[in-house]
CSV table of C-alpha atoms and ligand atoms in Angstrom, one decimal:
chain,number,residue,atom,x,y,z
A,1,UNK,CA,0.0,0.0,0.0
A,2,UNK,CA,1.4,3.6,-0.6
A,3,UNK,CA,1.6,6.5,1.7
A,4,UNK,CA,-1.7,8.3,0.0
A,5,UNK,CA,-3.8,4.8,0.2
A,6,UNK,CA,-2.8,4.1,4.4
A,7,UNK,CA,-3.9,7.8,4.5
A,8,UNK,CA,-7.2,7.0,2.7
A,9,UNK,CA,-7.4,4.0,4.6
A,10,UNK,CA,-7.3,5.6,8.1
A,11,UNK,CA,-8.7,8.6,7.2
A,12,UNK,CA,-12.1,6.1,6.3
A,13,UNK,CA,-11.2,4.3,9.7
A,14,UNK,CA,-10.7,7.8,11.6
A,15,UNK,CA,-12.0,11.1,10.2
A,16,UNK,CA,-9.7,13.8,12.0
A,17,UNK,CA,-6.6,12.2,10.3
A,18,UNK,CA,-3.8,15.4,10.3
A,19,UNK,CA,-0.6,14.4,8.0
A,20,UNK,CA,2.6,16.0,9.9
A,21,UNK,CA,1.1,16.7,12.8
A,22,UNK,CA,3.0,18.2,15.8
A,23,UNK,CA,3.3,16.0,18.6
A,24,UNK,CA,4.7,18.0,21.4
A,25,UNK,CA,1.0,19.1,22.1
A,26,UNK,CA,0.2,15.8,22.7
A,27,UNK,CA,3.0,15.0,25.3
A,28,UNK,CA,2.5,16.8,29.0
A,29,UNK,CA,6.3,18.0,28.6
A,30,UNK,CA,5.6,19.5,25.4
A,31,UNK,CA,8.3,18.6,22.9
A,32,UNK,CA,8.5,16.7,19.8
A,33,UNK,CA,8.1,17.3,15.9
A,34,UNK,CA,5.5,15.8,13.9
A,35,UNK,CA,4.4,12.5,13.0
A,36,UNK,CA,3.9,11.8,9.1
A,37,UNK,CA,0.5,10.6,10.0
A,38,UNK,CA,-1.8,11.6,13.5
A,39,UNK,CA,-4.8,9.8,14.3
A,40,UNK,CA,-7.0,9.8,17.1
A,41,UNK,CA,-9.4,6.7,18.0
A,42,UNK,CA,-12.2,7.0,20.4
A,43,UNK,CA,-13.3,3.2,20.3
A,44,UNK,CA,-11.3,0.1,20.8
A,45,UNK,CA,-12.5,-1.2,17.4
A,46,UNK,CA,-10.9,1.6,15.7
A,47,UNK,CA,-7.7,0.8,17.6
A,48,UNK,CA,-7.4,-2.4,16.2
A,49,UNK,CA,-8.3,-1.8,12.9
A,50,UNK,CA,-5.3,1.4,12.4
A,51,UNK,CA,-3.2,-1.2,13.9
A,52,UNK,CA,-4.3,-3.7,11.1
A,53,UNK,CA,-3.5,-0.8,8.2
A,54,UNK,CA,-0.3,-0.1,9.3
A,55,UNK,CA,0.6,-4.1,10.2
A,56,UNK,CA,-0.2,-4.6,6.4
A,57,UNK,CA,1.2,-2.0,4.9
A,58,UNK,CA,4.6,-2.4,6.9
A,59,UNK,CA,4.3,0.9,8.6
A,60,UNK,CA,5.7,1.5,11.6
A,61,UNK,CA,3.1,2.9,14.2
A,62,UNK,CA,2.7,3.8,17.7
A,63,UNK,CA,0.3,4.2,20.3
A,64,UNK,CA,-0.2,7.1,22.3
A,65,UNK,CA,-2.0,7.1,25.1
A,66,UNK,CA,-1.8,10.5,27.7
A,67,UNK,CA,1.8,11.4,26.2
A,68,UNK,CA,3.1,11.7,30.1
A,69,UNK,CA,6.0,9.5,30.1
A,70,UNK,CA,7.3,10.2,26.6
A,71,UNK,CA,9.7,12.8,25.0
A,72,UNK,CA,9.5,12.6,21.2
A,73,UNK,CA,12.3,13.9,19.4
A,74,UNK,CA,12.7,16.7,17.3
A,75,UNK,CA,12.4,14.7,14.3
A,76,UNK,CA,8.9,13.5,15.5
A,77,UNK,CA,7.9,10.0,14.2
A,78,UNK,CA,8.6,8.8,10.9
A,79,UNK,CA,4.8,6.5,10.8
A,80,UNK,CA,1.7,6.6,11.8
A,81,UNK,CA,0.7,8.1,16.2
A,82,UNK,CA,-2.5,6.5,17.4
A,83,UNK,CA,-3.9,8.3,19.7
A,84,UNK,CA,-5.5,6.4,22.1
A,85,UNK,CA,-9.1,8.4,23.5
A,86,UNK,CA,-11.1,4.9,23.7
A,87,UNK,CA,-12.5,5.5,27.2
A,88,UNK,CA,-15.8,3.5,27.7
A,89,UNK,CA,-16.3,1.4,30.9
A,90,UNK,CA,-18.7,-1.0,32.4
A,91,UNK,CA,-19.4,-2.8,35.8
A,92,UNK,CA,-19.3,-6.5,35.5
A,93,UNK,CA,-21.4,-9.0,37.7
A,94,UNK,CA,-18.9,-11.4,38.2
A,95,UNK,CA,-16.7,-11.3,41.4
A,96,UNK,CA,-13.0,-10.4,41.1
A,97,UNK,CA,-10.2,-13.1,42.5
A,98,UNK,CA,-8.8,-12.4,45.5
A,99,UNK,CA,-6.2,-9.7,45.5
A,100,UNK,CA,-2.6,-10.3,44.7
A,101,UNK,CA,-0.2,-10.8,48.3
A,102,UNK,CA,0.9,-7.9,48.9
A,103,UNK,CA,3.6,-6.4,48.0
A,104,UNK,CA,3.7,-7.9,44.5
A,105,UNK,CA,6.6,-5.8,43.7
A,106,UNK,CA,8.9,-6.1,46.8
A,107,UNK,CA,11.5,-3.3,45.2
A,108,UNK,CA,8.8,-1.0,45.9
A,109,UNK,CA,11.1,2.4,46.0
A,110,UNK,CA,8.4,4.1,47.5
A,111,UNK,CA,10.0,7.7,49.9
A,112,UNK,CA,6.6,9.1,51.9
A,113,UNK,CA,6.7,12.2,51.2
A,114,UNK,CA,6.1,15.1,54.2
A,115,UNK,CA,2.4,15.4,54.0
A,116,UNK,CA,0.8,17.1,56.9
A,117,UNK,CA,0.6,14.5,59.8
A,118,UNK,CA,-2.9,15.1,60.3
A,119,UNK,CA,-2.8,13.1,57.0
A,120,UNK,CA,-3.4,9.2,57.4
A,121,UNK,CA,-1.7,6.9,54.6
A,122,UNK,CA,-5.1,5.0,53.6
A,123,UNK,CA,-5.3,1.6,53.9
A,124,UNK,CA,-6.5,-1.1,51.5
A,125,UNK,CA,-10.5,-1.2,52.4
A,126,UNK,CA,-10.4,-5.1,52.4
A,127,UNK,CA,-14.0,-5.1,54.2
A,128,UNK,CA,-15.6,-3.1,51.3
A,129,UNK,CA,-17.1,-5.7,48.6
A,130,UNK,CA,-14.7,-6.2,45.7
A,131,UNK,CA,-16.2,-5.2,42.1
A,132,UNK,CA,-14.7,-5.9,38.6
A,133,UNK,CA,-14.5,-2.5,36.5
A,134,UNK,CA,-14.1,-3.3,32.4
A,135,UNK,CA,-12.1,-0.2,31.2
A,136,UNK,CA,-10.9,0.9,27.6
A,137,UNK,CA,-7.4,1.7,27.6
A,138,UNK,CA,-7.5,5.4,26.8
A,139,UNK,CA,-9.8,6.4,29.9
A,140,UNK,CA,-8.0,9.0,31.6
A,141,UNK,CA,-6.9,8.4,35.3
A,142,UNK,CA,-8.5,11.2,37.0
A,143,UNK,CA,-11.6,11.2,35.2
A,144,UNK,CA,-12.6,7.4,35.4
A,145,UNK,CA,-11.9,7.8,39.2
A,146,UNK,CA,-14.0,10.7,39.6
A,147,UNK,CA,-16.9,8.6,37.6
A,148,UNK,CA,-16.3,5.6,39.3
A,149,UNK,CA,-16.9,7.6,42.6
A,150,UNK,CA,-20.7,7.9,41.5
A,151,UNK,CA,-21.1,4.4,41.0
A,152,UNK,CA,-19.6,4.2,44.9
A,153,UNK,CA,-16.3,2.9,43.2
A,154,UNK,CA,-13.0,3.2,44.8
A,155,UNK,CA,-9.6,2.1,44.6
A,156,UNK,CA,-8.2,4.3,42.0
A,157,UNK,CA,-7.1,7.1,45.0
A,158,UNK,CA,-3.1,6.8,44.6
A,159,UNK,CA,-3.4,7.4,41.2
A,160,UNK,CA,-4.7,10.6,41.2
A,161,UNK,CA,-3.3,13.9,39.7
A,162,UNK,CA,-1.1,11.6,37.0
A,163,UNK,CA,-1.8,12.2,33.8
A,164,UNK,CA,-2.1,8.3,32.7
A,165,UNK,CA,-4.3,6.3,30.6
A,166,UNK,CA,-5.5,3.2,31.5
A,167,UNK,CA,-3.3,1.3,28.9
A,168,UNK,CA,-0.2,3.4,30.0
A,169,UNK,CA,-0.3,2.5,33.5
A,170,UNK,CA,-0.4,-1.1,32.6
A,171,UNK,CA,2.4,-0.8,30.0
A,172,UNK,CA,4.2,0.8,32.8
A,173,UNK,CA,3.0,-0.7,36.1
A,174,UNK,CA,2.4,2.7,37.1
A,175,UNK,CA,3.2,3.5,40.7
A,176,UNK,CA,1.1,5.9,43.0
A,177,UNK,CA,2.6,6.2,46.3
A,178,UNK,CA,3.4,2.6,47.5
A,179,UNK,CA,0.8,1.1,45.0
A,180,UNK,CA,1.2,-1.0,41.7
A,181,UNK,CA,-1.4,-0.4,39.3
A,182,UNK,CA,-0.6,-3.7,38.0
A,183,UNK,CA,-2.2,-5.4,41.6
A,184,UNK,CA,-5.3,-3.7,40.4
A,185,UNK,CA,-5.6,-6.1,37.2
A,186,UNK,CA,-7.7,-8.9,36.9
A,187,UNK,CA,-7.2,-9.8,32.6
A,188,UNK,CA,-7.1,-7.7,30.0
A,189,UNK,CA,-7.8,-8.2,26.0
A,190,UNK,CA,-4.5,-7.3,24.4
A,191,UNK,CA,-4.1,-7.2,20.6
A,192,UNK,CA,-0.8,-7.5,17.9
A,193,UNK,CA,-0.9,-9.1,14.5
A,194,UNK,CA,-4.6,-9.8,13.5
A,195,UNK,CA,-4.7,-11.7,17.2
A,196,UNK,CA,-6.5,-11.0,20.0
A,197,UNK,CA,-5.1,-12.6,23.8
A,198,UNK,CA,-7.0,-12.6,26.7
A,199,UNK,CA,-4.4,-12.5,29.7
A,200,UNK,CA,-4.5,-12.3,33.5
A,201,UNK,CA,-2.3,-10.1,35.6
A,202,UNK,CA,0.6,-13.0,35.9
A,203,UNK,CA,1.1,-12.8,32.5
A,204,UNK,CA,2.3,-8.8,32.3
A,205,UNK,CA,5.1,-10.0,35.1
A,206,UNK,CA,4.9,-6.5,36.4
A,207,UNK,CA,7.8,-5.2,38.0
A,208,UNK,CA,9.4,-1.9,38.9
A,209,UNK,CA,8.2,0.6,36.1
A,210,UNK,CA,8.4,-2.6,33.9
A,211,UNK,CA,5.5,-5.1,32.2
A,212,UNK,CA,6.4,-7.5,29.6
A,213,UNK,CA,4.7,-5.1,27.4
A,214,UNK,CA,7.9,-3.8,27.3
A,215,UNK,CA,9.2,-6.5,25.4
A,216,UNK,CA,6.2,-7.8,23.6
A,217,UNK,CA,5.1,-4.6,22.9
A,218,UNK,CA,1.2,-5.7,22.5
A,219,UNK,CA,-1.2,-3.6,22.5
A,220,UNK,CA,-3.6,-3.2,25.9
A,221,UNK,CA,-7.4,-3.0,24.5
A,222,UNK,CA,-9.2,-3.4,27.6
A,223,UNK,CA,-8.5,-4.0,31.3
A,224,UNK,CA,-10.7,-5.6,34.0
A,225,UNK,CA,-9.8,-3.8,37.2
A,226,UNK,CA,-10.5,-5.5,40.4
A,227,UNK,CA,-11.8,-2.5,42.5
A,228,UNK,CA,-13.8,-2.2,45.7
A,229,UNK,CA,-17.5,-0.6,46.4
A,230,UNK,CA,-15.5,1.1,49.3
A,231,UNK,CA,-16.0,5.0,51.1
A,232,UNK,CA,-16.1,7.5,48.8
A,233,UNK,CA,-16.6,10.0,51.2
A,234,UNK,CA,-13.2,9.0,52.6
A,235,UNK,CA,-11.6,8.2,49.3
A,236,UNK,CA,-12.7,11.6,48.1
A,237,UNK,CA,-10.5,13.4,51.2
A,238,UNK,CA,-7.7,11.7,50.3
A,239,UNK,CA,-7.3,12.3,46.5
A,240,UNK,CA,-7.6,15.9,47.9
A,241,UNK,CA,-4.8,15.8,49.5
A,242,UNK,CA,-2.7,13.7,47.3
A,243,UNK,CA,-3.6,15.1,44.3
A,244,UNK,CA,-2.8,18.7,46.4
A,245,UNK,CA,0.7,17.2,46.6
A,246,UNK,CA,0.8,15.5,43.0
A,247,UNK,CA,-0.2,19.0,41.7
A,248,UNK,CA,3.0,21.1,43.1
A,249,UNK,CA,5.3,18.4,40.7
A,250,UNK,CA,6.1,20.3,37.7
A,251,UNK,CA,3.1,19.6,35.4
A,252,UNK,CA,5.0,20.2,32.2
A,253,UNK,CA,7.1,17.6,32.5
A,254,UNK,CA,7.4,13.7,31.8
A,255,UNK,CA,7.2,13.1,35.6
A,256,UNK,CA,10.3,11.1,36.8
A,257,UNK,CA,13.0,11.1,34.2
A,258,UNK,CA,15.0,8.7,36.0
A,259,UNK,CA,14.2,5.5,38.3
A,260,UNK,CA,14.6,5.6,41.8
A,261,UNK,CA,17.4,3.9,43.3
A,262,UNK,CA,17.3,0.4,44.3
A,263,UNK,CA,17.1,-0.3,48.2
A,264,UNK,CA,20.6,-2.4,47.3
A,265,UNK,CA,22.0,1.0,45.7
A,266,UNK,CA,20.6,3.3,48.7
A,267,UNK,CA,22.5,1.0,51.1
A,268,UNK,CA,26.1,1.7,49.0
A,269,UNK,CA,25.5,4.8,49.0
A,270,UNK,CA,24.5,5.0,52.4
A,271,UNK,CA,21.7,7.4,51.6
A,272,UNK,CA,18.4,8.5,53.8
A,273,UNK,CA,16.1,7.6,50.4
A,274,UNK,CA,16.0,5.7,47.3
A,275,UNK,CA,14.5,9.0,45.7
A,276,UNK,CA,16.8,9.5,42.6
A,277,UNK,CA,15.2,13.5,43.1
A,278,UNK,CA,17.5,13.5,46.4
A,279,UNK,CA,20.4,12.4,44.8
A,280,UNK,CA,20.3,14.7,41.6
A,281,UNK,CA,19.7,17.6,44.1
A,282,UNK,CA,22.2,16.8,47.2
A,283,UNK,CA,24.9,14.3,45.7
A,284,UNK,CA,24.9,15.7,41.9
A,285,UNK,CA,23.9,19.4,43.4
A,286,UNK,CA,22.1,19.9,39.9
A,287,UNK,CA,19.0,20.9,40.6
A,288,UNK,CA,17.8,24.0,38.8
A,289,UNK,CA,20.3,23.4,35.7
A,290,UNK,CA,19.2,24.4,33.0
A,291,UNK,CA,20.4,23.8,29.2
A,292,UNK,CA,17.7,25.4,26.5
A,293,UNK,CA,14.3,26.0,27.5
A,294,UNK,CA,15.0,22.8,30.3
A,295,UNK,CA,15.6,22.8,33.5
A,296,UNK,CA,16.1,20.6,36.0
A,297,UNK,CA,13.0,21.4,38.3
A,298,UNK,CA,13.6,23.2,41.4
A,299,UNK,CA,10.8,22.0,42.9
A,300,UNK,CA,11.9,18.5,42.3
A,301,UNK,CA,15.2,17.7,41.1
A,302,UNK,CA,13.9,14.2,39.8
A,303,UNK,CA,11.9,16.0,36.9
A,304,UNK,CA,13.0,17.7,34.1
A,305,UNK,CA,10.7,20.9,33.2
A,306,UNK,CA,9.9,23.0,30.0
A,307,UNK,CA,9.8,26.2,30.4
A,308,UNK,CA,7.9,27.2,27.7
A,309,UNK,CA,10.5,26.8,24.5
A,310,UNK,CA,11.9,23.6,25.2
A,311,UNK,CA,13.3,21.3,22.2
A,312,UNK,CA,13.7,17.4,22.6
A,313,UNK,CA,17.3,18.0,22.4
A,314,UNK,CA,17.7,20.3,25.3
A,315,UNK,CA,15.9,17.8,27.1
A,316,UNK,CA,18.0,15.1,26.3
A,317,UNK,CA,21.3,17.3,26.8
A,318,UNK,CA,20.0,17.3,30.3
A,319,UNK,CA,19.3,13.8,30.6
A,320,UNK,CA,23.2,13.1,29.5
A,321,UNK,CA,24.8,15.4,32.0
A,322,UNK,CA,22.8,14.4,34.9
A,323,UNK,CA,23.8,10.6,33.8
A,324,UNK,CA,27.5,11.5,33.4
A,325,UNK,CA,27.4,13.1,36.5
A,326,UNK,CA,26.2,9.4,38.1
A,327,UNK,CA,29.0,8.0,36.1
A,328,UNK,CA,31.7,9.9,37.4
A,329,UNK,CA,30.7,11.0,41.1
A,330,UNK,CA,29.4,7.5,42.3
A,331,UNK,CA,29.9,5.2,39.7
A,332,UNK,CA,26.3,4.5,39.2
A,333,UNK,CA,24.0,4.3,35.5
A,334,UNK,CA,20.6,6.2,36.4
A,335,UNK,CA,17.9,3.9,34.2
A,336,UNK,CA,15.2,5.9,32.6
A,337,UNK,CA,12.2,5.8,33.5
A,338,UNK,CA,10.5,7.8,30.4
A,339,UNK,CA,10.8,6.1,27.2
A,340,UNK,CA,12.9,8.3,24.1
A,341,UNK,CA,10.5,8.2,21.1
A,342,UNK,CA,12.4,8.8,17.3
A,343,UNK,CA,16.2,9.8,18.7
A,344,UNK,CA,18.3,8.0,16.5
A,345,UNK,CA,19.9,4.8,18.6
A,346,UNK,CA,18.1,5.2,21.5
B,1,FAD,C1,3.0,15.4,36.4
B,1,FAD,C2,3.3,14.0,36.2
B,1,FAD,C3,3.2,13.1,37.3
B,1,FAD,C4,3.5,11.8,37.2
B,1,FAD,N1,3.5,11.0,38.3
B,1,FAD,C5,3.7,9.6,38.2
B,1,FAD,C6,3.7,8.8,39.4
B,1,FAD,O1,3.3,9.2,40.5
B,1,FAD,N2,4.0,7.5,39.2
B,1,FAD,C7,4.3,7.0,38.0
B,1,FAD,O2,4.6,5.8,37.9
B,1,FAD,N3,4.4,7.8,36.9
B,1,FAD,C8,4.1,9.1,37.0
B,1,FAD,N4,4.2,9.9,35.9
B,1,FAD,C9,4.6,9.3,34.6
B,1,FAD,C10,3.4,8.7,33.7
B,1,FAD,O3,2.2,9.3,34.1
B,1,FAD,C11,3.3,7.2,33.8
B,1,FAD,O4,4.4,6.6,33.3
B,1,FAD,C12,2.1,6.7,33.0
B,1,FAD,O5,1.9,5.3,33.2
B,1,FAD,C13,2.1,6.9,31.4
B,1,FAD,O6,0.8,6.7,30.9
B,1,FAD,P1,0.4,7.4,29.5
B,1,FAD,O7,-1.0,6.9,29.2
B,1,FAD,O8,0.6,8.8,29.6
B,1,FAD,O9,1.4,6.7,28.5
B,1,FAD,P2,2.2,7.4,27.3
B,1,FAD,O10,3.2,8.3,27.8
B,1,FAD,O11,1.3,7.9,26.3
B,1,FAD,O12,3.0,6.1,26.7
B,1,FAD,C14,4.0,5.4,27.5
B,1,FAD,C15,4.2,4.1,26.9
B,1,FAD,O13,3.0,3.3,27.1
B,1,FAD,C16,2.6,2.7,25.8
B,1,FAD,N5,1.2,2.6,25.9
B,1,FAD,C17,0.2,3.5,26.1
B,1,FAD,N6,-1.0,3.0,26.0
B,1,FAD,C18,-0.9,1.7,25.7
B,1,FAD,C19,-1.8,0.6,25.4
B,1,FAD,N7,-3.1,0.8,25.5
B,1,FAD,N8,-1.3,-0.6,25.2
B,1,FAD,C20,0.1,-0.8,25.1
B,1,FAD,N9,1.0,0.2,25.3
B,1,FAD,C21,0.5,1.4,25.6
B,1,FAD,C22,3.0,3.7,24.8
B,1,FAD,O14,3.1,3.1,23.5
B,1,FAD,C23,4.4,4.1,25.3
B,1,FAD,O15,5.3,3.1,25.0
B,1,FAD,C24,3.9,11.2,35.9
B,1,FAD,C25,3.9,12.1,34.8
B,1,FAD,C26,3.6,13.4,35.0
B,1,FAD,C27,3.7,14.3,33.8
């Protein structure tokens, strides 16, 4: 198929095609060029069958789904973004399996931050009755929680105030707080080469900011989420507060650049935290750097902020000297945790 008949094609499939199409609106941090061909899908089927168009016309494509943990490069994408706005959900009758032992990722990396001490940690509400929650992958965090709260839904609390979808917090394992989002699947309908799979949560091996999405790079379609009918009054207090404390993170931004140290690499280093934030700001003394339009956020040394005229390669200028610094001063590689989209060998 040639370039004008995949356009055709999609533009049949999905009627607000846009050919070299900007992407940095589409990411929170606000970088990137354009991608030869933009799309956005706001049902599942539609998903699937961009996916299909591409697949058989060997072009290479790639989901988006809230653009927070991605820097694009200048370049943008040479292929075809899919946005992902498919963001229907249902409440199933059937009873969710028990919840995963806890904690299903024991490297949790999780440094409490100083909330007020009036402020109590909330536990799980294990007495509430448990209630499986359908979800397509490109509902919005915040929003799906806030609806779910009507239907006397909870569960979704540590993950407010991040800008996720559904299908990015799987591919990621997303972590609010001391939470997995991962420990919150039941199965979920993935899709990649003309096959659907329907998989339990065992099967995405979640792991510290890791799934075996990583590697298989399927797509998520749906997610059953095991949730409780818990007290939303409560629940409601809390993302309050949390979401209070998410919002003073720089918002334009890709959230965490790098991972947080290991417990193994905190005890080397003989630091108070695994927060990689602490060490970029008190070992590295970079905080506030700034190369470009990017800086190293002030108000958290662990994110990387635009300014307002920020270019994917100021960003990853930044990325490199904070990781060089590692190198040098304590001998240590700092893993990414955002993923580099269209940088040559990266
Ligand atoms: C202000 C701010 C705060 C943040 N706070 C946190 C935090 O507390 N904890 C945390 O873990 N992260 C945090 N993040 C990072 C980010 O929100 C998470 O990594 C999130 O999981 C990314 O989801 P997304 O939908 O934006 O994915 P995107 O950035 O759009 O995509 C990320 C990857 O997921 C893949 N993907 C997206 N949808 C699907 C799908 N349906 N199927 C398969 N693959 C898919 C994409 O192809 C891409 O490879 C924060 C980011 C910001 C900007």
């Amino acid at each position: 198929m040639h370039r004008n008949e995949i356009v055709k094609e999609l533009a049949r499939l999905m009627p607000h095609l846009r050919t070299n199409e900007p992407l940095a609106p589409y990411t929170t941090i606000g970088v990137g060029g354009p991608a030869d061909v933009f799309v956005e899908a706001t049902m599942v089927e539609q998903i699937r069958q961009a996916v299909d168009v591409c697949e058989a016309a060997g072009v290479p494509h790639f989901l988006l789904g809230g653009g927070s943990n991605l820097i694009f490069a200048d370049a943008g994408f040479r292929g075809v973004v899919i946005r992902n706005l498919a963001d229907a959900f249902e409440i199933l009758a059937e009873t969710p399996d028990a919840p995963p032992p806890t904690p299903a990722v024991p490297d949790a990396r999780f440094s409490p931050p100083p909330l007020d001490d009036a402020v109590q940690w909330p536990e799980e509400d294990t007495d509430a009755p448990a209630v499986l929650v359908r979800v397509a992958a490109g509902a919005r965090l915040m929003p799906l929680m806030k609806q779910l709260f009507q239907h006397g839904i909870t569960g979704l609390e540590w993950f407010a105030g991040i800008p996720a979808t559904v299908g990015g917090a799987v591919f990621m394992n997303l972590h609010g707080g001391p939470r997995f989002f991962g420990d919150l699947v039941q199965r979920a309908l993935l899709y990649r080469r003309g096959r659907f799979k329907t998989v339990d949560r065992e099967y995405f091996r979640f792991g510290y900011d890791w799934s075996v999405l990583h590697d298989t790079r399927e797509i998520v379609l749906q997610v059953d989420l095991r949730l409780r009918r818990g007290d939303v009054t409560r629940a409601r207090q809390f993302v309050k507060v949390w979401a209070a404390y998410k919002a003073n993170q720089p918002q334009r931004s890709a959230g965490c650049i790098f991972q947080n140290l290991s417990p193994e690499q905190q005890r080397r280093l003989d630091l108070p935290t695994t927060s990689v934030g602490y060490v970029i700001d008190r070992v590295l003394g970079l905080k506030g750097r700034q190369i470009g339009g990017a800086r190293i956020a002030p108000a958290h040394a662990a994110f990387i902020e635009n300014l307002g005229n920020a270019t994917a390669a100021d960003v990853l200028a930044l990325i490199e000297t904070v990781q060089q610094a590692a190198r040098d001063r304590l001998g240590m590689e700092l893993p990414l945790e955002v993923e580099l989209v269209g940088f040559d060998g990266k």
